[in-house]
mmCIF file with all atom_site columns, C-alpha atoms in Angstrom:
data_model
loop_
_atom_site.group_PDB
_atom_site.id
_atom_site.type_symbol
_atom_site.label_atom_id
_atom_site.label_alt_id
_atom_site.label_comp_id
_atom_site.label_asym_id
_atom_site.label_entity_id
_atom_site.label_seq_id
_atom_site.pdbx_PDB_ins_code
_atom_site.Cartn_x
_atom_site.Cartn_y
_atom_site.Cartn_z
_atom_site.occupancy
_atom_site.B_iso_or_equiv
_atom_site.pdbx_formal_charge
_atom_site.auth_seq_id
_atom_site.auth_comp_id
_atom_site.auth_asym_id
_atom_site.auth_atom_id
_atom_site.pdbx_PDB_model_num
ATOM 1  C CA . MET A 1 1  ? 0.000   0.000  0.000  1.00 52.00 ? 1258 MET A CA 1
ATOM 2  C CA . SER A 1 2  ? 1.235   3.469  -0.839 1.00 58.00 ? 1259 SER A CA 1
ATOM 3  C CA . ILE A 1 3  ? -0.010  6.581  0.910  1.00 65.00 ? 1260 ILE A CA 1
ATOM 4  C CA . GLN A 1 4  ? 0.480   9.765  -1.028 1.00 65.00 ? 1261 GLN A CA 1
ATOM 5  C CA . PRO A 1 5  ? -0.104  13.198 0.516  1.00 68.00 ? 1262 PRO A CA 1
ATOM 6  C CA . TYR A 1 6  ? -2.040  15.722 -1.482 1.00 66.00 ? 1263 TYR A CA 1
ATOM 7  C CA . THR A 1 7  ? -2.622  19.415 -1.103 1.00 71.00 ? 1264 THR A CA 1
ATOM 8  C CA . THR A 1 8  ? -5.758  21.355 -1.858 1.00 68.00 ? 1265 THR A CA 1
ATOM 9  C CA . THR A 1 9  ? -6.353  25.065 -1.896 1.00 74.00 ? 1266 THR A CA 1
ATOM 10 C CA . VAL A 1 10 ? -9.660  26.762 -1.204 1.00 69.00 ? 1267 VAL A CA 1
ATOM 11 C CA . THR A 1 11 ? -10.102 30.447 -1.908 1.00 72.00 ? 1268 THR A CA 1
ATOM 12 C CA . VAL A 1 12 ? -13.096 32.239 -0.456 1.00 69.00 ? 1269 VAL A CA 1
ATOM 13 C CA . THR A 1 13 ? -13.810 35.872 -1.204 1.00 71.00 ? 1270 THR A CA 1
ATOM 14 C CA . ALA A 1 14 ? -15.663 37.667 1.573  1.00 70.00 ? 1271 ALA A CA 1
ATOM 15 C CA . ASP A 1 15 ? -18.803 39.562 0.649  1.00 72.00 ? 1272 ASP A CA 1
ATOM 16 C CA . ARG A 1 16 ? -17.981 43.028 1.907  1.00 74.00 ? 1273 ARG A CA 1
ATOM 17 C CA . ASP A 1 17 ? -20.843 44.944 0.290  1.00 75.00 ? 1274 ASP A CA 1
ATOM 18 C CA . TRP A 1 18 ? -21.826 46.152 3.766  1.00 73.00 ? 1275 TRP A CA 1
ATOM 19 C CA . LEU A 1 19 ? -18.391 47.746 4.310  1.00 75.00 ? 1276 LEU A CA 1
ATOM 20 C CA . ALA A 1 20 ? -18.556 51.493 3.636  1.00 74.00 ? 1277 ALA A CA 1
ATOM 21 C CA . SER A 1 21 ? -14.756 51.852 3.458  1.00 77.00 ? 1278 SER A CA 1
ATOM 22 C CA . ARG A 1 22 ? -11.563 49.884 4.124  1.00 76.00 ? 1279 ARG A CA 1
ATOM 23 C CA . HIS A 1 23 ? -10.702 52.242 7.021  1.00 75.00 ? 1280 HIS A CA 1
ATOM 24 C CA . GLY A 1 24 ? -9.723  50.238 10.098 1.00 70.00 ? 1281 GLY A CA 1
ATOM 25 C CA . THR A 1 25 ? -9.522  46.864 8.345  1.00 73.00 ? 1282 THR A CA 1
ATOM 26 C CA . ASP A 1 26 ? -5.748  46.794 8.847  1.00 75.00 ? 1283 ASP A CA 1
ATOM 27 C CA . SER A 1 27 ? -6.038  46.825 12.663 1.00 76.00 ? 1284 SER A CA 1
ATOM 28 C CA . THR A 1 28 ? -8.383  44.011 13.610 1.00 77.00 ? 1285 THR A CA 1
ATOM 29 C CA . GLU A 1 29 ? -8.722  41.941 16.787 1.00 82.00 ? 1286 GLU A CA 1
ATOM 30 C CA . THR A 1 30 ? -9.119  38.183 17.172 1.00 88.00 ? 1287 THR A CA 1
ATOM 31 C CA . ILE A 1 31 ? -12.242 37.065 19.040 1.00 91.00 ? 1288 ILE A CA 1
ATOM 32 C CA . THR A 1 32 ? -13.865 33.730 19.900 1.00 94.00 ? 1289 THR A CA 1
ATOM 33 C CA . LEU A 1 33 ? -17.496 33.258 18.915 1.00 94.00 ? 1290 LEU A CA 1
ATOM 34 C CA . ASP A 1 34 ? -20.157 31.328 20.813 1.00 94.00 ? 1291 ASP A CA 1
ATOM 35 C CA . LEU A 1 35 ? -22.033 29.542 17.998 1.00 91.00 ? 1292 LEU A CA 1
ATOM 36 C CA . ASP A 1 36 ? -24.981 28.960 20.348 1.00 94.00 ? 1293 ASP A CA 1
ATOM 37 C CA . LYS A 1 37 ? -25.555 32.726 20.185 1.00 95.00 ? 1294 LYS A CA 1
ATOM 38 C CA . LEU A 1 38 ? -25.521 32.795 16.362 1.00 94.00 ? 1295 LEU A CA 1
ATOM 39 C CA . THR A 1 39 ? -28.228 31.554 13.997 1.00 94.00 ? 1296 THR A CA 1
ATOM 40 C CA . LYS A 1 40 ? -27.292 28.815 11.531 1.00 92.00 ? 1297 LYS A CA 1
ATOM 41 C CA . ASN A 1 41 ? -27.758 29.827 7.855  1.00 91.00 ? 1298 ASN A CA 1
ATOM 42 C CA . VAL A 1 42 ? -28.260 33.442 8.933  1.00 92.00 ? 1299 VAL A CA 1
ATOM 43 C CA . HIS A 1 43 ? -24.968 34.236 10.692 1.00 93.00 ? 1300 HIS A CA 1
ATOM 44 C CA . TYR A 1 44 ? -22.956 31.158 9.705  1.00 90.00 ? 1301 TYR A CA 1
ATOM 45 C CA . VAL A 1 45 ? -22.952 28.181 7.342  1.00 90.00 ? 1302 VAL A CA 1
ATOM 46 C CA . GLU A 1 46 ? -21.887 24.728 8.526  1.00 90.00 ? 1303 GLU A CA 1
ATOM 47 C CA . PRO A 1 47 ? -19.619 22.523 6.416  1.00 88.00 ? 1304 PRO A CA 1
ATOM 48 C CA . THR A 1 48 ? -21.220 19.877 4.214  1.00 87.00 ? 1305 THR A CA 1
ATOM 49 C CA . THR A 1 49 ? -19.856 17.024 2.151  1.00 88.00 ? 1306 THR A CA 1
ATOM 50 C CA . ALA A 1 50 ? -20.070 19.137 -1.000 1.00 85.00 ? 1307 ALA A CA 1
ATOM 51 C CA . HIS A 1 51 ? -18.628 22.254 0.735  1.00 82.00 ? 1308 HIS A CA 1
ATOM 52 C CA . PRO A 1 52 ? -16.237 21.048 3.477  1.00 84.00 ? 1309 PRO A CA 1
ATOM 53 C CA . HIS A 1 53 ? -15.467 24.517 4.851  1.00 84.00 ? 1310 HIS A CA 1
ATOM 54 C CA . GLY A 1 54 ? -18.039 26.293 6.981  1.00 86.00 ? 1311 GLY A CA 1
ATOM 55 C CA . PHE A 1 55 ? -17.848 30.034 7.509  1.00 87.00 ? 1312 PHE A CA 1
ATOM 56 C CA . ILE A 1 56 ? -19.162 32.990 9.466  1.00 88.00 ? 1313 ILE A CA 1
ATOM 57 C CA . ARG A 1 57 ? -20.811 35.552 7.219  1.00 88.00 ? 1314 ARG A CA 1
ATOM 58 C CA . SER A 1 58 ? -19.007 38.846 6.783  1.00 85.00 ? 1315 SER A CA 1
ATOM 59 C CA . GLY A 1 59 ? -20.512 41.862 8.567  1.00 87.00 ? 1316 GLY A CA 1
ATOM 60 C CA . VAL A 1 60 ? -22.279 40.051 11.432 1.00 93.00 ? 1317 VAL A CA 1
ATOM 61 C CA . PRO A 1 61 ? -22.654 42.524 14.336 1.00 95.00 ? 1318 PRO A CA 1
ATOM 62 C CA . VAL A 1 62 ? -21.458 41.010 17.615 1.00 96.00 ? 1319 VAL A CA 1
ATOM 63 C CA . GLY A 1 63 ? -21.525 41.757 21.318 1.00 97.00 ? 1320 GLY A CA 1
ATOM 64 C CA . ARG A 1 64 ? -19.336 40.372 24.115 1.00 97.00 ? 1321 ARG A CA 1
ATOM 65 C CA . ILE A 1 65 ? -21.058 37.948 26.487 1.00 97.00 ? 1322 ILE A CA 1
ATOM 66 C CA . THR A 1 66 ? -20.162 39.162 29.977 1.00 97.00 ? 1323 THR A CA 1
ATOM 67 C CA . ALA A 1 67 ? -20.118 35.778 31.748 1.00 96.00 ? 1324 ALA A CA 1
ATOM 68 C CA . SER A 1 68 ? -17.959 33.865 29.255 1.00 97.00 ? 1325 SER A CA 1
ATOM 69 C CA . GLY A 1 69 ? -16.007 36.561 27.418 1.00 96.00 ? 1326 GLY A CA 1
ATOM 70 C CA . LEU A 1 70 ? -17.082 34.980 24.117 1.00 97.00 ? 1327 LEU A CA 1
ATOM 71 C CA . TYR A 1 71 ? -18.923 36.895 21.405 1.00 97.00 ? 1328 TYR A CA 1
ATOM 72 C CA . GLY A 1 72 ? -22.409 36.295 20.042 1.00 96.00 ? 1329 GLY A CA 1
ATOM 73 C CA . ALA A 1 73 ? -24.775 37.996 17.650 1.00 96.00 ? 1330 ALA A CA 1
ATOM 74 C CA . TYR A 1 74 ? -25.611 41.544 18.761 1.00 97.00 ? 1331 TYR A CA 1
ATOM 75 C CA . ASP A 1 75 ? -29.099 41.684 20.241 1.00 96.00 ? 1332 ASP A CA 1
ATOM 76 C CA . PRO A 1 76 ? -30.395 44.984 21.681 1.00 96.00 ? 1333 PRO A CA 1
ATOM 77 C CA . ALA A 1 77 ? -32.970 43.020 23.737 1.00 96.00 ? 1334 ALA A CA 1
ATOM 78 C CA . ALA A 1 78 ? -30.359 40.716 25.336 1.00 96.00 ? 1335 ALA A CA 1
ATOM 79 C CA . ASP A 1 79 ? -29.230 41.073 28.940 1.00 96.00 ? 1336 ASP A CA 1
ATOM 80 C CA . ASP A 1 80 ? -26.002 39.062 28.788 1.00 97.00 ? 1337 ASP A CA 1
ATOM 81 C CA . GLY A 1 81 ? -23.698 41.727 27.322 1.00 97.00 ? 1338 GLY A CA 1
ATOM 82 C CA . ARG A 1 82 ? -24.661 41.238 23.671 1.00 97.00 ? 1339 ARG A CA 1
ATOM 83 C CA . GLU A 1 83 ? -26.882 44.305 23.909 1.00 97.00 ? 1340 GLU A CA 1
ATOM 84 C CA . VAL A 1 84 ? -23.704 46.407 23.538 1.00 97.00 ? 1341 VAL A CA 1
ATOM 85 C CA . LEU A 1 85 ? -22.306 46.403 20.010 1.00 96.00 ? 1342 LEU A CA 1
ATOM 86 C CA . ALA A 1 86 ? -18.650 45.332 20.115 1.00 94.00 ? 1343 ALA A CA 1
ATOM 87 C CA . GLY A 1 87 ? -17.983 45.304 16.384 1.00 91.00 ? 1344 GLY A CA 1
ATOM 88 C CA . LEU A 1 88 ? -18.519 43.500 13.101 1.00 88.00 ? 1345 LEU A CA 1
ATOM 89 C CA . VAL A 1 89 ? -17.122 40.162 11.981 1.00 87.00 ? 1346 VAL A CA 1
#
């Protein structure tokens, strides 16, 4: 038996139609998202057999969850910290 490594490349172009300008895009911060606070197929897409790479949609507004320090979808009616807009994904 012979095992041969292979390399694949996937290029995804973000949909940045919502972005008014490129100002500030060179100084971003890394955050960790709580997927339980995001809506599947609205805020993110899960991987499938046909498309093995899931993704978070560009431009999702997020707020920081006070108890965990993670980020979830901004919700002005929330009372867990997500009612304060922290930024956009």
